[in-house]
Coordinates of C-alpha atoms in Angstrom, one line a residue:
X1 CA -5.7 39.0 -9.5
X2 CA -2.6 36.9 -9.4
X3 CA -2.4 33.7 -7.3
X4 CA 0.8 31.8 -6.6
X5 CA 0.8 28.0 -5.8
X6 CA 4.4 27.4 -4.5
X7 CA 4.3 23.6 -4.5
X8 CA 1.7 22.6 -7.1
X9 CA 2.3 22.1 -10.8
X10 CA -0.1 24.0 -13.2
X11 CA -1.5 20.6 -14.3
X12 CA -2.5 19.9 -10.7
X13 CA -4.0 23.4 -10.2
X14 CA -6.0 23.0 -13.5
X15 CA -7.1 19.5 -12.5
X16 CA -8.6 20.8 -9.2
X17 CA -10.3 23.8 -10.8
X18 CA -11.8 21.7 -13.6
X19 CA -13.0 19.1 -11.0
X20 CA -14.8 21.9 -9.2
X21 CA -16.3 23.3 -12.4
X22 CA -17.6 19.8 -13.3
X23 CA -18.8 19.2 -9.7
X24 CA -16.7 16.1 -9.2
X25 CA -16.8 14.1 -5.9
X26 CA -19.9 16.0 -4.9
X27 CA -18.2 19.5 -4.9
X28 CA -20.7 22.4 -4.8
X29 CA -20.1 26.1 -4.9
X30 CA -20.0 27.3 -1.3
X31 CA -21.0 30.9 -2.4
X32 CA -24.8 30.5 -2.5
X33 CA -24.8 27.4 -4.6
X34 CA -23.8 29.0 -8.0
X35 CA -23.3 26.9 -11.1
X36 CA -20.0 26.8 -13.0
X37 CA -19.8 25.9 -16.7
X38 CA -16.6 25.3 -18.7
X39 CA -16.8 27.4 -21.9
X40 CA -13.5 26.7 -23.8
X41 CA -13.1 22.9 -23.5
X42 CA -9.9 23.3 -21.4
X43 CA -8.1 20.2 -20.1
X44 CA -5.5 19.8 -17.4
X45 CA -2.8 20.6 -19.9
X46 CA -4.4 23.9 -21.0
X47 CA -2.8 27.2 -20.1
X48 CA -6.1 29.0 -20.3
X49 CA -9.4 28.0 -18.6
X50 CA -12.5 29.9 -19.5
X51 CA -15.7 29.5 -17.6
X52 CA -18.9 31.2 -16.5
X53 CA -20.8 31.1 -13.3
X54 CA -24.6 31.4 -12.9
X55 CA -25.6 32.8 -9.5
X56 CA -27.5 30.6 -7.1
X57 CA -30.7 32.6 -7.7
X58 CA -30.3 32.1 -11.4
X59 CA -30.4 35.8 -12.2
X60 CA -26.9 36.7 -13.2
X61 CA -24.0 35.2 -15.2
X62 CA -20.4 36.2 -14.8
X63 CA -17.6 35.3 -17.2
X64 CA -14.2 34.0 -15.8
X65 CA -10.8 33.6 -17.4
X66 CA -7.7 31.9 -15.8
X67 CA -4.3 31.9 -17.3
X68 CA -1.7 29.5 -15.9
X69 CA 2.1 29.5 -16.2
X70 CA 4.8 27.6 -14.5
X71 CA 6.7 29.5 -11.8
X72 CA 9.7 27.7 -10.4
X73 CA 8.5 24.5 -8.8
X74 CA 5.0 25.8 -8.7
X75 CA 2.4 27.7 -10.7
X76 CA 1.2 31.2 -11.2
X77 CA -2.4 31.9 -12.0
X78 CA -3.8 35.2 -13.4
X79 CA -7.5 35.4 -12.9
X80 CA -10.3 37.7 -14.0
X81 CA -14.1 37.7 -13.4
X82 CA -16.4 40.1 -15.3
X83 CA -20.0 40.8 -14.5
X84 CA -22.3 40.8 -17.4
X85 CA -24.5 43.6 -16.0
X86 CA -23.6 47.0 -14.7
X87 CA -22.2 46.5 -11.2
X88 CA -20.5 49.3 -9.1
X89 CA -20.6 47.3 -5.8
X90 CA -20.6 43.5 -6.2
X91 CA -20.1 42.5 -2.5
X92 CA -17.0 40.5 -3.5
X93 CA -18.9 38.3 -5.9
X94 CA -16.3 38.5 -8.7
X95 CA -13.6 37.8 -6.2
X96 CA -15.4 34.8 -4.9
X97 CA -16.2 33.5 -8.4
X98 CA -12.4 33.1 -8.8
X99 CA -11.4 32.3 -5.3
X100 CA -13.8 29.4 -4.8
X101 CA -12.3 27.4 -7.7
X102 CA -8.9 26.9 -6.0
X103 CA -9.2 27.9 -2.3
X104 CA -8.6 25.1 0.2
X105 CA -8.6 24.3 3.9
X106 CA -6.5 27.4 4.8
X107 CA -9.6 29.4 4.1
X108 CA -12.2 26.8 5.1
X109 CA -13.2 25.9 1.5
X110 CA -14.5 22.5 0.3
X111 CA -12.2 20.6 -2.1
X112 CA -12.9 18.2 -5.0
X113 CA -9.6 16.3 -5.2
X114 CA -6.6 18.3 -3.9
X115 CA -6.1 20.8 -1.1
X116 CA -4.0 23.5 -2.7
X117 CA -1.8 26.0 -0.9
X118 CA -1.6 29.5 -2.3
X119 CA -1.1 33.2 -1.8
X120 CA -3.1 35.9 -3.5
X121 CA -2.1 39.3 -4.9
X122 CA -5.3 41.2 -5.4
X123 CA -4.1 43.9 -7.8
X124 CA -7.3 45.9 -8.9
X125 CA -9.7 43.5 -7.1
X126 CA -10.9 46.1 -4.5
X127 CA -13.8 44.0 -3.1
X128 CA -12.3 40.8 -1.7
X129 CA -13.9 39.8 1.5
X130 CA -13.1 36.0 1.9
X131 CA -15.9 35.6 4.5
X132 CA -18.4 36.3 1.7
X133 CA -17.1 33.3 -0.3
X134 CA -18.3 30.6 2.1
X135 CA -22.0 31.4 2.3
X136 CA -23.2 27.8 2.6
X137 CA -22.1 25.0 4.9
X138 CA -18.9 23.1 3.9
X139 CA -21.0 20.1 2.8
X140 CA -24.5 21.1 1.8
X141 CA -26.8 18.2 1.4
X142 CA -25.9 15.3 3.7
X143 CA -23.9 17.3 6.2
X144 CA -20.5 15.7 7.1
X145 CA -20.1 15.4 10.8
X146 CA -17.4 17.6 12.3
X147 CA -14.9 15.0 13.4
X148 CA -13.4 15.0 16.8
X149 CA -9.8 14.0 17.5
X150 CA -8.3 11.7 20.2
X151 CA -8.9 12.9 23.7
X152 CA -5.9 13.5 26.1
X153 CA -3.6 12.9 23.2
X154 CA 0.0 12.2 24.2
X155 CA 2.4 12.8 21.2
X156 CA 5.4 11.1 22.9
X157 CA 3.4 7.9 23.5
X158 CA 2.0 8.0 19.9
X159 CA 5.4 8.2 18.3
X160 CA 7.3 5.9 20.6
X161 CA 7.4 3.0 18.1
X162 CA 6.5 2.0 14.5
X163 CA 2.9 1.9 13.3
X164 CA 1.7 -0.7 10.8
X165 CA -1.1 0.2 8.5
X166 CA -3.8 -2.4 8.2
X167 CA -6.2 -0.5 6.0
X168 CA -5.8 2.8 4.0
X169 CA -7.6 5.0 1.5
X170 CA -6.1 5.2 -1.9
X171 CA -4.8 8.7 -2.6
X172 CA -2.6 10.2 -5.3
X173 CA 0.7 9.4 -3.6
X174 CA -0.4 6.0 -2.3
X175 CA -1.9 3.8 -5.1
X176 CA -3.4 0.4 -4.3
X177 CA -0.4 -1.2 -6.0
X178 CA 1.6 -0.2 -2.9
X179 CA -0.7 -1.8 -0.4
X180 CA 2.0 -4.2 1.0
X181 CA 4.0 -3.9 4.2
X182 CA 3.0 -0.3 4.7
X183 CA 4.4 1.3 7.9
X184 CA 5.2 4.7 9.5
X185 CA 7.8 5.6 12.0
X186 CA 8.1 9.0 13.8
X187 CA 10.7 10.6 16.0
X188 CA 11.3 14.0 17.4
X189 CA 14.0 16.2 16.0
X190 CA 15.3 19.7 16.6
X191 CA 13.2 22.3 14.8
X192 CA 14.1 22.5 11.2
X193 CA 14.5 25.7 9.1
X194 CA 10.7 25.7 8.6
X195 CA 9.9 24.7 12.2
X196 CA 9.1 21.0 11.8
X197 CA 9.8 19.0 15.0
X198 CA 9.0 15.4 13.9
X199 CA 10.9 13.2 11.4
X200 CA 8.6 10.9 9.4
X201 CA 9.6 7.7 7.6
X202 CA 6.9 6.0 5.6
X203 CA 7.5 2.6 3.9
X204 CA 5.4 0.8 1.3
X205 CA 6.1 -2.1 -1.1
X206 CA 4.9 -3.4 -4.4
X207 CA 3.3 -6.9 -4.6
X208 CA 6.7 -8.5 -5.0
X209 CA 7.5 -7.2 -1.5
X210 CA 11.0 -6.2 -2.6
X211 CA 10.3 -3.0 -4.6
X212 CA 10.3 -0.4 -1.8
X213 CA 8.8 3.1 -1.8
X214 CA 10.2 5.3 0.9
X215 CA 8.8 8.7 1.9
X216 CA 10.9 10.9 4.2
X217 CA 8.7 13.7 5.5
X218 CA 8.5 16.2 8.3
X219 CA 5.7 17.1 10.7
X220 CA 4.8 19.3 13.6
X221 CA 1.7 20.1 15.6
X222 CA -0.4 22.6 13.6
X223 CA -0.4 25.4 16.1
X224 CA -4.0 25.0 17.1
X225 CA -5.1 24.2 20.7
X226 CA -5.6 20.6 19.6
X227 CA -2.4 18.5 20.2
X228 CA -3.8 15.7 18.0
X229 CA -3.9 17.9 14.9
X230 CA -0.5 17.7 13.1
X231 CA 0.7 19.0 9.7
X232 CA 2.9 17.0 7.4
X233 CA 4.9 17.8 4.2
X234 CA 8.2 17.1 2.4
X235 CA 10.9 18.6 4.6
X236 CA 12.0 21.1 2.0
X237 CA 8.5 22.8 1.9
X238 CA 7.4 25.5 4.3
X239 CA 4.5 24.9 6.6
X240 CA 2.0 26.7 4.5
X241 CA 2.4 23.9 1.9
X242 CA 1.8 21.2 4.5
X243 CA -1.4 19.1 4.8
X244 CA -3.5 18.1 7.8
X245 CA -2.7 14.9 9.7
X246 CA -5.3 14.3 12.4
X247 CA -5.2 11.5 15.0
X248 CA -8.9 10.8 15.5
X249 CA -8.4 7.9 17.9
X250 CA -5.4 6.4 19.8
X251 CA -5.2 3.7 22.5
X252 CA -1.7 2.9 23.8
X253 CA -2.8 -0.2 25.6
X254 CA -4.7 -1.8 22.8
X255 CA -2.2 -0.5 20.2
X256 CA -4.4 1.2 17.6
X257 CA -4.9 4.6 16.0
X258 CA -7.3 6.1 13.4
X259 CA -5.7 8.9 11.3
X260 CA -7.3 11.1 8.7
X261 CA -6.1 13.8 6.3
X262 CA -8.2 16.3 8.1
X263 CA -12.0 17.0 8.1
X264 CA -14.0 14.9 5.5
X265 CA -15.8 17.3 3.2
X266 CA -17.2 15.1 0.4
X267 CA -20.6 13.6 1.0
X268 CA -21.1 10.1 -0.5
X269 CA -24.1 8.3 -1.8
X270 CA -24.7 6.3 1.4
X271 CA -25.0 9.4 3.6
X272 CA -21.5 9.3 4.9
X273 CA -18.4 11.4 4.0
X274 CA -14.8 11.1 2.8
X275 CA -11.8 13.3 2.4
X276 CA -10.3 14.2 -1.0
X277 CA -7.9 11.9 -2.8
X278 CA -5.1 14.2 -3.8
X279 CA -2.1 15.2 -1.7
X280 CA -3.3 17.5 1.1
X281 CA -6.6 17.1 2.8
X282 CA -6.7 13.5 1.8
X283 CA -6.6 10.0 3.3
X284 CA -7.9 7.7 6.0
X285 CA -5.7 5.1 7.8
X286 CA -6.2 2.2 10.3
X287 CA -2.9 1.8 12.4
X288 CA -1.9 -1.0 14.7
X289 CA 1.3 -1.5 16.7
X290 CA 1.5 -5.2 15.8
X291 CA 2.3 -6.0 12.3
X292 CA 0.3 -9.3 12.3
X293 CA -3.3 -8.5 11.5
X294 CA -5.8 -8.6 14.3
X295 CA -9.2 -8.5 12.5
X296 CA -11.1 -7.9 15.7
X297 CA -9.0 -4.8 16.5
X298 CA -9.2 -3.6 12.9
X299 CA -13.0 -3.9 13.0
X300 CA -13.1 -1.9 16.2
X301 CA -11.1 1.0 14.6
X302 CA -13.4 0.8 11.6
X303 CA -16.4 1.1 13.9
X304 CA -14.8 4.3 15.4
X305 CA -14.4 5.7 11.9
X306 CA -18.0 4.9 11.0
X307 CA -19.2 6.6 14.2
X308 CA -17.3 9.7 13.1
X309 CA -19.2 9.7 9.8
X310 CA -16.5 8.2 7.5
X311 CA -17.5 6.2 4.4
X312 CA -15.6 2.9 5.0
X313 CA -15.9 1.9 1.4
X314 CA -12.7 4.0 0.7
X315 CA -10.6 1.7 2.9
X316 CA -8.5 -1.1 1.3
X317 CA -6.7 -3.9 3.0
X318 CA -2.9 -3.8 3.4
X319 CA -1.0 -7.1 3.2
X320 CA 1.4 -7.3 6.2
X321 CA 2.5 -10.9 5.6
X322 CA 5.9 -12.1 4.5
X323 CA 7.3 -8.6 4.8
X324 CA 11.0 -7.6 4.7
X325 CA 12.7 -7.1 8.1
X326 CA 12.4 -3.7 9.7
X327 CA 15.2 -1.2 9.3
X328 CA 18.5 -2.1 11.1
X329 CA 18.4 -1.6 14.8
X330 CA 14.6 -1.8 15.1
X331 CA 13.0 -4.9 16.5
X332 CA 10.1 -6.4 14.7
X333 CA 6.7 -5.7 16.3
X334 CA 5.7 -9.3 15.7
X335 CA 8.3 -10.8 18.1

């Protein structure tokens, strides 16, 4: 079987696979609670990962081998799973052994760190029923709540002016060192080549409040029946490489929003849940229209997040004081 990851480097693919093998961030095998073990000491820089999987009933062990090589701006993975007993019909077990170490939200799989986008070429893998690969709930022990999004969501109202982030979860592209003067601005645009309809401008600063990090992204509603579920990616990437951006709460009058990088799937020690911390399927944000911090309002949004089952310990404060002026032609929200 050959798997192509069009927008992820092999190092990132390996990191996610190894995190799942090691059970990081509470990841568990969704295919009947099997147990993976690394057998060749591979690291994120390795081109070959060898592993084995013990079935959930502890009866059978299968050997796995993955070979990674760079392909354009992404990665190509060649994968093989071999049963250690005679097996004419394996009910997609060998396929699921491989698939569950990289599959992501596009197939309803739990993630450890990063939600990877991929396409599969099955070659000689004749038994490949994806529905067999998710045989336990997305989060097994403590059951993450299925989060609900903002009711009666109006996209035009939501994107009408700049948002200021008061608290946010640290993810791979937003380290805590950039938790100063963070904001997001959205505007509609004509559909791009890949069908994105919203232009996104994210700004963040280092502690000196002069070193700026700017992210120009594209977004669109994700095609579901829920208007509060969007997808976001660099504009040069097709939609299959985008990540979820869900507006979980929005109040135009009070000027707040709660945003997550999709459904939380990682159970934490205190009985709550969080998203991953990679690129896609990651993040939690408290937005306000006013840049000046209103702690009462922030606490209200935090309470909404808690009610939805989010672990609030992932949220870090953003310093919105003494910030540079907004971009030319845009009035400050503090005036």
